[in-house]
């Protein structure tokens, strides 16, 4: 049998670390190789991959079937909902069998008409012809990895700037091309981030990083000049802060923001006079986080502080940013997530009791005083749990575009008329293979955490297959860091679980942002363990409510969610049958003690600075690698990390994609292969693979 092959054993090289009178020994510290080319390290990773392949060789046929099934649901030749911008409709197009997209546009036949939610892009022989601006498939042929981070059209639509990553290291080259002839304009900008904006039709603003990959400098580049002569508009020297930038919806300003995990301040650049440089818009005040939009003679500022922790919206005159008028006051139960500004409207994306909502306010005419807002109109949604994303809209129109999905509703693009309240669906992703949304049930359940806090869970299952008597297999997903909200979104590959009787659950644990800013604050720093105990409470509740049993419970987390997996594995290894940890952050303490590792310094406001004794011992108490003990662990699939203390015969597989970055492979079908492998592993452990395969 293939499985009798012995797993590889990494050599041990003792590495002792001393701090606060405490000694930690890491026998595998030698595996750290920042150059990614140490032959011993690479040889060991290849041996782990070969062992994983051998263990899973008996299920390869089933994995291939799963992959074909998952891929078979995707309409391979498809286009995104065309977005009208000026004289063109812009859209992305996927083609049969192709991994990457084409960026396209067509002329709007009647460019003078007022935009309407009922507009549709004409196609067919009489329609204006399609123009392919950029075909990622052609570009990707020369590279093992390929990703476009940004695609920006100049205000006059004559040029396009795009940021390209060909290694997976998130360091980009920016190319400018003529949008009609497709010929390059000037030399590419090298070694930059994907933060990129047009400053008029002949200049770009972009951001570069320091040696620890922290975005620290913002530059102004005049087309036709050398990158070496670009003007540095701002250099953020504080390594707790990183830069980003975005354009105002009005396209009259570019906003440069410097932010830490708790503080954010903003500069403005007048696009009509970029040579004048940056102007301070919101001052640098510790603990105040601000984001800015522009319309007419006003800036609109979304502002958060420890006092206004769920944010307020204020307005100020462009000529006098120091005097502000409150438009939307802070509310304890409603978190303002973001605002989107239009010529005549303000759309506010909010959260209340873990659910997103959109409220639209009509604004007085530009130039009129802004003393307050009229009562807003709410956009209504149908599912009990769902996900809503803002998307690009035309500033001068009354049409708000947003993307909606739920655990059973494929991604759907809507145009919403902010005057009449009419919603028109512009596109719903087609799911092939006989998908019928009415076969699935979505629910919201609340769980009491160890301290009595109510934790929301989002649940979906196939009503024709789930027995709900404790015998169903279940997949519980968690994240819980960085105030990131894991909202209940649709994923086609997940249907391969649901249609085999799995119940799928998202635990919205503290440390995320689903329930407002306090939800995040109560799951970070010296309260980080709430994230882990919340997740355990959700798992126990699923068993108690008869959604599954310990013998059928699979759990998954990626990145910081991988830290969550490592922590709950050590705390309650008896509770789970299968644990899937993707690119897990398992060596939290050693990592946070090393400021030379990318992102570490800014992460101290998330996890704590372990150079301080209180944080050192608190982090040590949960850091997965530091808490591995000799005990029975469940079956584990890891994409990184090591474990030598198992006292059981359960599977422990390690799979490392040697050519991929943090976000896995770059092609749309390559990512599906990873899902197929993961599902095959889970179903192998659960003995769910049909004998005929």
XYZ file of C-alpha atoms in Angstrom:
693
model
C 0.000 0.000 0.000
C 1.193 3.509 -0.827
C 0.506 4.768 2.677
C 3.181 2.560 4.294
C 5.806 5.011 3.054
C 7.360 6.814 6.035
C 6.977 10.570 6.310
C 10.145 12.624 5.895
C 11.815 13.716 9.107
C 13.343 17.176 9.175
C 16.797 17.336 10.720
C 17.018 18.978 14.137
C 19.405 21.845 14.726
C 18.992 23.248 18.211
C 18.279 26.992 18.234
C 17.717 28.448 21.699
C 15.994 31.800 22.159
C 16.304 33.650 25.485
C 14.040 36.422 26.746
C 12.774 37.577 30.145
C 14.520 34.593 31.772
C 12.570 32.262 29.494
C 14.182 29.814 27.062
C 12.453 28.511 23.937
C 14.123 25.913 21.729
C 13.240 25.754 18.024
C 14.909 22.750 16.395
C 13.596 23.787 12.990
C 14.651 27.443 12.888
C 17.134 26.440 10.165
C 14.215 26.056 7.765
C 13.828 29.820 7.653
C 15.474 30.986 4.453
C 14.624 34.491 3.292
C 16.335 33.862 -0.048
C 14.048 30.827 -0.662
C 16.983 28.936 -2.220
C 18.698 26.950 0.580
C 19.165 23.446 -0.937
C 18.495 21.584 2.357
C 15.281 23.530 2.924
C 14.052 23.012 -0.653
C 14.994 19.325 -0.544
C 12.970 18.875 2.638
C 9.926 20.672 1.174
C 10.091 18.478 -1.933
C 10.279 15.370 0.259
C 7.156 16.528 2.129
C 5.352 17.113 -1.171
C 6.370 13.657 -2.425
C 5.120 12.035 0.795
C 1.813 13.910 0.502
C 1.490 12.778 -3.120
C 2.134 9.172 -2.115
C -0.432 9.222 0.712
C -3.030 10.796 -1.568
C -2.189 8.663 -4.613
C -5.075 6.287 -3.886
C -7.552 9.176 -4.051
C -6.042 10.877 -7.108
C -8.813 9.612 -9.370
C -11.467 10.964 -6.982
C -9.595 14.277 -6.727
C -9.574 14.524 -10.520
C -13.306 13.788 -10.594
C -13.888 16.551 -8.036
C -11.801 18.963 -10.077
C -13.766 18.152 -13.240
C -17.014 18.570 -11.293
C -15.955 21.942 -9.832
C -14.635 23.216 -13.154
C -17.759 21.930 -14.899
C -19.909 24.406 -12.952
C -18.053 27.389 -14.355
C -19.280 29.113 -17.487
C -15.844 29.476 -19.003
C -16.771 32.003 -21.690
C -18.320 34.876 -19.804
C -18.069 38.639 -19.337
C -18.375 40.851 -16.278
C -21.234 43.353 -15.993
C -20.190 46.168 -18.376
C -19.525 49.437 -16.529
C -20.354 52.655 -18.387
C -17.529 55.187 -17.956
C -17.635 58.258 -20.151
C -17.921 57.239 -23.818
C -17.244 53.508 -23.212
C -18.512 50.368 -21.551
C -15.604 48.611 -19.791
C -15.684 44.914 -18.916
C -13.572 41.789 -18.394
C -13.979 38.678 -20.511
C -13.157 35.036 -19.771
C -12.750 32.605 -22.674
C -13.177 28.833 -22.920
C -10.169 27.006 -21.453
C -8.267 30.198 -20.614
C -6.832 30.819 -17.140
C -6.851 34.625 -17.293
C -9.094 37.504 -18.341
C -9.135 39.981 -21.210
C -9.770 43.655 -20.416
C -12.162 45.057 -23.032
C -14.305 48.056 -23.939
C -16.975 49.132 -26.443
C -18.231 52.567 -27.370
C -21.533 53.662 -25.820
C -23.863 54.119 -28.794
C -25.717 57.116 -27.303
C -23.145 58.793 -25.100
C -25.282 61.932 -24.558
C -28.177 60.179 -22.780
C -28.495 60.336 -18.968
C -27.268 56.994 -17.499
C -30.118 54.707 -16.394
C -30.376 51.437 -14.454
C -32.038 50.014 -17.579
C -29.056 50.663 -19.887
C -27.542 47.566 -21.526
C -24.435 47.274 -23.627
C -25.379 46.414 -27.235
C -23.771 43.322 -28.747
C -24.154 41.653 -32.115
C -23.233 42.643 -35.675
C -24.713 46.161 -35.510
C -23.128 47.068 -32.156
C -19.905 49.076 -31.840
C -16.998 46.592 -32.064
C -15.288 45.087 -29.030
C -11.775 46.348 -28.390
C -9.410 44.158 -26.326
C -7.057 46.455 -24.423
C -5.111 43.815 -22.489
C -5.111 40.020 -22.775
C -3.643 38.562 -19.578
C -3.406 35.114 -21.205
C -0.816 36.355 -23.711
C 1.171 38.078 -20.967
C 1.020 35.075 -18.629
C 2.514 32.715 -21.241
C 6.000 33.969 -20.400
C 5.624 33.488 -16.623
C 4.904 30.719 -14.112
C 2.897 33.220 -12.056
C 0.938 36.197 -13.361
C -1.319 38.701 -11.665
C -2.624 42.139 -12.617
C -2.954 44.151 -9.409
C -4.356 47.360 -10.941
C -5.848 48.352 -14.292
C -6.500 52.100 -14.607
C -7.744 54.051 -17.616
C -6.642 57.680 -17.972
C -9.368 60.355 -17.573
C -9.409 61.011 -21.340
C -9.560 57.208 -22.021
C -6.506 57.390 -24.310
C -4.040 55.529 -22.079
C -4.101 52.578 -19.685
C -1.736 51.913 -16.774
C -1.590 48.428 -15.294
C 0.473 46.878 -12.484
C 1.898 43.417 -13.142
C 3.302 40.835 -10.669
C 5.164 37.951 -12.328
C 6.633 36.267 -9.217
C 3.896 36.220 -6.563
C 5.883 38.521 -4.278
C 3.432 41.437 -4.647
C 6.165 43.663 -6.099
C 4.827 45.131 -9.328
C 5.962 46.721 -12.567
C 3.639 49.405 -13.963
C 3.217 49.530 -17.741
C 1.481 52.337 -19.668
C 0.016 51.579 -23.087
C -1.948 53.478 -25.709
C -5.507 52.146 -25.304
C -6.107 52.009 -29.095
C -2.773 51.009 -30.650
C -1.734 49.027 -27.504
C 1.826 50.319 -27.961
C 3.869 50.974 -24.793
C 4.242 54.575 -23.657
C 7.606 55.190 -22.015
C 9.456 52.691 -19.829
C 7.722 50.613 -17.120
C 7.939 51.752 -13.507
C 9.841 49.036 -11.591
C 9.676 47.821 -7.990
C 6.374 49.443 -7.048
C 3.152 48.475 -5.261
C -0.215 48.147 -6.987
C -1.322 51.486 -5.459
C -1.623 53.592 -8.605
C -3.713 56.580 -9.735
C -3.813 58.922 -12.713
C -3.117 62.586 -11.927
C -4.707 64.063 -15.033
C -3.983 62.518 -18.444
C -0.199 62.712 -18.427
C 0.970 61.868 -14.900
C 0.766 58.957 -12.436
C 0.955 58.800 -8.664
C 2.351 55.545 -7.261
C 3.784 54.032 -4.070
C 7.031 52.130 -3.414
C 8.131 49.947 -0.504
C 11.128 49.802 1.813
C 13.290 46.724 2.396
C 10.685 45.111 4.694
C 8.009 45.584 1.992
C 6.267 48.434 3.831
C 4.675 50.971 1.448
C 6.604 54.060 2.558
C 7.015 56.534 -0.337
C 4.544 58.143 -2.733
C 5.804 59.486 -6.071
C 4.648 61.694 -8.938
C 5.657 60.422 -12.377
C 5.335 62.570 -15.498
C 4.803 60.404 -18.584
C 7.767 60.437 -20.941
C 10.331 61.032 -18.165
C 12.665 58.594 -16.424
C 11.537 56.964 -13.172
C 14.787 58.217 -11.614
C 13.568 61.816 -12.025
C 10.172 61.232 -10.326
C 9.259 63.544 -7.450
C 8.816 61.988 -3.995
C 5.639 63.592 -2.633
C 5.883 62.030 0.825
C 8.091 59.613 2.755
C 6.581 57.897 5.805
C 9.532 57.154 8.076
C 7.582 55.651 10.999
C 7.720 51.884 10.441
C 4.383 51.407 12.220
C 2.710 53.221 9.298
C 2.098 52.283 5.658
C 0.866 54.374 2.728
C -2.040 53.901 0.369
C -3.849 56.144 -2.082
C -7.156 56.481 -3.864
C -8.826 58.935 -6.211
C -11.885 60.934 -5.214
C -15.082 59.837 -6.937
C -15.121 63.308 -8.526
C -11.624 62.619 -10.000
C -10.511 66.091 -8.887
C -8.296 64.914 -6.009
C -5.981 62.057 -5.112
C -5.890 61.200 -1.414
C -2.670 59.840 0.093
C -3.222 58.145 3.441
C -0.699 56.986 6.024
C -2.079 54.400 8.393
C -1.223 52.126 11.252
C -3.643 49.629 12.774
C -5.196 52.412 14.904
C -4.407 55.739 13.213
C -4.959 57.085 9.699
C -4.350 60.588 8.371
C -4.814 61.961 4.861
C -3.174 64.374 2.418
C -4.822 65.693 -0.730
C -3.303 66.272 -4.163
C -5.153 68.620 -6.508
C -5.133 66.765 -9.833
C -5.319 70.042 -11.783
C -2.113 71.250 -10.068
C -0.096 68.143 -9.072
C 3.128 70.152 -9.093
C 1.856 71.951 -5.962
C 2.362 68.722 -4.003
C 0.418 67.360 -1.034
C -1.701 69.356 1.384
C -2.504 68.111 4.905
C -6.212 67.347 5.014
C -6.719 65.457 8.274
C -3.979 65.861 10.895
C -1.927 63.041 12.379
C -3.565 62.391 15.753
C -2.914 59.103 17.537
C -6.040 56.923 17.592
C -7.996 58.892 14.955
C -8.646 57.093 11.663
C -10.010 59.139 8.758
C -10.919 58.520 5.101
C -11.871 61.298 2.694
C -14.170 61.810 -0.320
C -14.811 64.961 -2.374
C -17.772 66.702 -4.001
C -18.044 70.323 -5.133
C -16.696 72.684 -2.463
C -16.789 70.043 0.305
C -14.691 67.182 1.570
C -16.650 64.362 3.240
C -14.662 62.662 6.016
C -15.380 59.290 7.610
C -13.749 59.511 11.029
C -13.173 56.923 13.760
C -11.672 57.315 17.227
C -11.857 55.485 20.564
C -14.846 57.740 21.323
C -16.534 57.331 17.907
C -15.400 53.729 17.456
C -18.030 52.827 14.823
C -17.253 56.024 12.841
C -19.074 59.256 12.069
C -19.306 61.216 8.805
C -18.490 64.923 8.793
C -18.150 67.525 6.037
C -15.843 70.514 5.705
C -15.233 73.194 3.118
C -12.369 72.475 0.715
C -10.920 75.874 1.631
C -11.168 75.276 5.397
C -10.790 71.614 6.433
C -10.460 72.527 10.126
C -14.196 73.339 10.586
C -16.413 70.257 10.329
C -20.169 69.638 10.361
C -21.498 66.261 11.526
C -23.633 64.637 8.813
C -23.999 61.130 10.307
C -23.339 60.905 14.049
C -21.672 57.945 15.735
C -24.040 55.115 16.714
C -23.165 52.316 19.136
C -25.057 49.639 17.214
C -24.225 50.653 13.616
C -20.745 50.629 12.126
C -20.085 52.804 9.067
C -17.987 50.617 6.809
C -17.460 53.027 3.915
C -19.117 55.856 2.048
C -19.536 56.346 -1.695
C -20.118 59.861 -2.948
C -22.082 61.000 -6.015
C -22.950 64.410 -7.442
C -26.418 64.310 -5.847
C -26.271 61.390 -3.398
C -24.313 59.803 -0.571
C -24.380 55.978 -0.294
C -23.389 54.655 3.134
C -22.330 51.015 3.557
C -23.063 50.024 7.155
C -23.195 47.020 9.521
C -25.759 46.251 12.182
C -25.954 43.010 14.188
C -23.470 41.396 11.859
C -25.402 42.200 8.667
C -24.453 44.707 5.994
C -26.824 47.362 4.724
C -26.777 50.284 2.295
C -28.451 53.597 3.134
C -28.742 56.284 0.440
C -29.125 60.007 1.261
C -29.977 62.750 -1.227
C -27.656 65.764 -1.053
C -28.393 69.457 -1.612
C -27.102 70.875 -4.883
C -23.341 71.397 -5.173
C -22.331 74.745 -3.723
C -25.262 74.803 -1.276
C -24.624 74.708 2.499
C -24.287 71.215 4.023
C -25.898 71.415 7.453
C -27.197 67.862 7.675
C -28.699 65.014 5.684
C -32.230 64.087 4.723
C -33.474 60.742 6.054
C -31.938 57.886 4.092
C -33.513 55.179 1.983
C -32.383 51.571 2.670
C -31.687 49.026 -0.047
C -33.514 45.772 0.762
C -32.027 42.261 0.512
C -33.745 38.870 0.528
C -31.479 36.262 2.186
C -31.155 35.979 6.003
C -27.349 36.198 5.647
C -25.489 37.680 2.662
C -22.522 39.725 1.452
C -22.654 43.150 -0.235
C -19.655 44.802 -1.887
C -19.370 48.332 -3.191
C -18.090 48.622 -6.731
C -17.167 51.432 -9.086
C -20.036 53.721 -10.102
C -20.241 56.893 -12.171
C -19.991 59.973 -9.921
C -22.267 62.140 -12.062
C -25.110 59.589 -12.275
C -27.903 58.598 -9.881
C -27.019 54.886 -10.358
C -25.333 53.007 -7.506
C -23.779 49.711 -8.537
C -23.132 46.976 -5.963
C -22.355 43.250 -5.912
C -24.546 40.901 -3.853
C -24.157 37.231 -2.986
C -25.105 34.803 -0.248
C -24.176 31.269 0.709
C -26.761 30.106 -1.861
C -26.951 33.105 -4.257
C -24.191 33.401 -6.896
C -22.490 36.811 -7.222
C -25.002 39.258 -8.698
C -24.352 42.804 -9.911
C -27.169 45.304 -9.340
C -27.723 48.858 -10.507
C -29.824 50.793 -8.003
C -31.619 54.020 -8.937
C -31.030 56.234 -5.905
C -33.951 58.523 -6.843
C -36.672 55.915 -7.396
C -35.361 53.028 -5.264
C -35.510 50.639 -8.252
C -32.974 47.770 -8.357
C -32.125 46.132 -11.687
C -29.960 43.024 -11.875
C -27.222 43.527 -14.476
C -25.566 40.147 -14.177
C -25.776 36.989 -12.084
C -22.913 34.521 -12.348
C -24.147 31.444 -14.167
C -23.534 28.173 -12.317
C -23.682 25.139 -14.611
C -24.285 21.518 -13.621
C -27.955 21.752 -12.658
C -27.508 24.264 -9.812
C -30.799 25.353 -8.233
C -30.596 27.866 -5.369
C -33.920 26.639 -3.951
C -32.223 23.361 -2.927
C -30.199 25.184 -0.276
C -31.107 26.709 3.085
C -29.149 29.523 4.744
C -29.464 30.331 8.435
C -28.043 32.578 11.110
C -27.436 31.064 14.560
C -26.126 32.756 17.703
C -23.771 31.008 20.110
C -22.897 31.937 23.703
C -19.143 32.333 24.067
C -17.264 31.466 27.255
C -17.884 34.991 28.622
C -21.535 35.103 27.504
C -20.955 37.166 24.344
C -23.285 36.164 21.497
C -21.302 34.962 18.463
C -23.050 34.808 15.064
C -22.643 31.835 12.734
C -23.727 31.698 9.074
C -24.900 28.258 7.932
C -25.815 26.662 4.594
C -26.823 23.127 3.614
C -28.655 21.176 0.930
C -32.160 20.696 2.346
C -32.587 17.454 0.362
C -29.467 15.825 1.834
C -28.784 17.233 5.319
C -30.389 15.067 8.007
C -29.739 17.515 10.884
C -29.605 14.626 13.359
C -25.902 14.886 14.259
C -24.772 12.464 11.547
C -23.962 15.036 8.834
C -20.382 15.969 7.940
C -19.641 19.628 8.632
C -17.029 22.186 7.580
C -16.526 25.118 9.986
C -14.499 28.071 8.690
C -12.911 30.822 10.823
C -10.592 33.818 10.547
C -10.977 36.513 13.222
C -8.139 39.040 12.744
C -7.388 42.528 11.390
C -11.054 43.637 11.622
C -11.641 41.654 8.410
C -15.247 40.555 7.959
C -15.752 37.090 6.491
C -19.249 37.671 5.192
C -21.439 34.812 3.898
C -20.414 34.757 0.247
C -21.043 32.255 -2.545
C -18.360 29.853 -3.757
C -19.058 27.369 -6.559
C -16.527 24.764 -5.389
C -18.336 24.591 -2.026
C -21.287 22.950 -3.822
C -19.176 19.777 -4.067
C -19.401 19.583 -0.269
C -23.043 20.654 0.081
C -24.154 18.189 -2.592
C -22.492 15.374 -0.644
C -24.413 16.219 2.499
C -21.931 18.595 4.159
C -23.159 21.476 6.283
C -20.959 24.553 5.781
C -20.593 27.144 8.568
C -18.715 30.434 9.003
C -17.917 31.357 12.617
C -17.876 35.170 12.883
C -15.514 35.204 15.854
C -14.108 38.232 17.654
C -11.035 39.788 16.058
C -12.961 40.205 12.802
C -15.100 43.218 11.945
C -18.512 41.655 11.434
C -20.121 43.153 14.554
C -18.422 46.556 14.572
C -15.146 47.986 15.799
C -15.493 46.680 19.375
C -15.766 43.147 17.958
C -12.266 43.601 16.587
C -10.874 45.309 19.697
C -12.118 42.405 21.836
C -10.197 39.847 19.752
C -6.713 41.385 19.500
C -3.655 42.117 21.661
C -4.269 40.855 25.221
C -7.783 39.704 24.264
C -6.641 37.533 21.335
C -7.658 34.295 23.057
C -11.325 35.333 22.659
C -10.895 34.490 18.957
C -9.930 30.918 19.844
C -12.489 30.308 22.588
C -15.253 31.810 20.393
C -14.370 29.317 17.663
C -14.377 26.408 20.111
C -17.796 27.574 21.411
C -19.110 27.576 17.816
C -17.783 24.048 17.243
C -19.330 22.775 20.472
C -22.620 24.479 19.611
C -22.777 22.795 16.178
C -22.475 19.428 17.906
C -25.047 20.374 20.556
C -27.510 21.606 17.886
C -27.080 18.309 15.995
C -25.499 19.825 12.896
C -22.663 17.292 13.268
C -20.584 15.221 15.683
C -16.894 15.370 16.645
C -16.307 12.458 14.281
C -17.649 14.471 11.343
C -16.379 17.995 12.133
C -13.805 19.516 9.757
C -12.376 23.002 10.385
C -10.419 25.367 8.167
C -8.572 28.670 8.365
C -5.995 30.440 6.199
C -3.154 32.819 7.095
C -4.167 34.455 10.405
C -7.012 31.917 10.295
C -4.237 29.298 10.188
C -3.015 30.683 13.519
C -6.569 30.168 14.772
C -6.403 26.538 13.581
C -3.066 25.978 15.322
C -4.314 27.489 18.578
C -7.592 25.527 18.749
C -5.729 22.348 17.732
C -3.554 22.632 20.814
C -6.437 23.691 23.083
C -9.050 21.137 21.974
C -7.570 18.460 19.697
C -10.413 16.122 20.719
C -13.054 18.381 19.150
C -12.184 18.026 15.459
C -11.760 15.204 12.975
C -9.975 17.187 10.237
C -8.044 20.472 10.397
C -7.037 22.318 7.212
C -4.562 25.170 7.810
C -3.609 27.224 4.761
C -0.368 29.293 4.819
C -0.773 29.348 8.600
C 0.825 31.957 10.845
C 1.833 29.363 13.466
C 5.115 30.766 14.755
C 3.579 33.968 16.071
C 6.020 34.743 18.875
C 9.293 34.203 16.995
C 7.919 36.113 14.002
C 6.782 39.104 16.056
C 10.184 39.269 17.755
C 11.911 39.817 14.399
C 11.386 43.342 13.002
C 13.340 42.453 9.820
C 10.503 40.197 8.630
C 8.126 42.056 6.274
C 5.117 43.601 8.025
C 6.237 42.710 11.579
C 6.534 46.258 12.901
C 3.045 47.294 11.808
C 1.672 44.015 13.199
C 2.631 44.931 16.778
C -0.624 46.907 17.028
C -2.527 43.714 16.117
C -0.778 41.035 18.193
C 1.288 43.092 20.631
C 5.014 43.777 20.824
C 6.584 40.720 22.511
C 9.686 42.729 23.365
C 7.462 43.802 26.272
C 7.194 41.107 28.948
C 3.387 41.120 29.288
C 2.912 40.549 25.566
C 5.752 38.024 25.368
C 4.208 35.634 27.871
C 0.645 36.176 26.634
C 1.656 35.391 23.037
C 3.723 32.430 24.194
C 0.624 31.028 25.909
C -1.185 30.612 22.556
C 1.488 30.664 19.807
C 0.841 27.290 18.128
C 4.455 26.177 17.669
C 5.228 26.990 21.300
C 2.309 24.930 22.614
C 2.624 21.651 20.726
C 2.507 18.817 23.274
C 2.529 15.045 23.143
C -1.160 14.305 22.598
C -3.597 12.865 20.073
C -4.125 15.349 17.253
C -6.799 15.124 14.556
C -6.027 14.617 10.861
C -4.198 17.700 9.620
C -3.488 19.176 6.197
C -1.034 22.085 6.333
C 0.497 24.233 3.629
C 3.349 25.199 5.991
C 4.481 24.562 9.569
C 5.881 21.558 11.433
C 4.808 19.138 14.097
C 6.711 16.327 15.771
C 4.654 15.625 18.922
C 1.761 13.600 17.518
C 0.999 10.461 19.534
C -1.658 9.203 17.107
C -1.840 7.496 13.728
C -3.912 10.245 12.094
C -2.736 11.819 8.873
C -0.468 14.868 8.963
C 0.181 16.121 5.444
C 2.208 19.117 4.369
C 1.853 20.555 0.861
C 3.966 23.439 -0.384
C 3.402 25.156 -3.724
C 6.948 26.161 -4.552
C 5.918 28.645 -7.267
C 2.997 30.412 -5.563
C 2.621 33.425 -3.302
C 0.546 34.027 -0.185
C -2.680 34.038 -2.211
C -1.912 30.628 -3.824
C -1.605 30.049 -7.555
C -2.570 32.712 -10.047
C -4.728 30.951 -12.667
C -8.479 30.576 -12.141
C -8.441 26.779 -12.715
C -5.223 26.190 -10.747
C -7.013 27.530 -7.647
C -9.831 25.009 -8.187
C -7.293 22.166 -8.151
C -6.341 23.192 -4.606
C -9.991 22.958 -3.524
C -10.309 19.529 -5.123
C -7.216 18.296 -3.251
C -8.461 19.694 0.064
C -11.920 18.154 -0.364
C -10.403 14.798 -1.335
C -8.283 14.831 1.834
C -11.314 15.579 4.022
C -13.487 12.924 2.395
C -10.689 10.352 2.585
C -10.472 10.908 6.343
C -14.274 10.811 6.696
C -14.394 7.599 4.621
C -16.730 9.275 2.116
C -14.959 8.308 -1.097
C -17.105 5.869 -3.105
C -15.619 2.384 -3.484
C -16.032 2.556 -7.253
C -13.471 5.345 -7.528
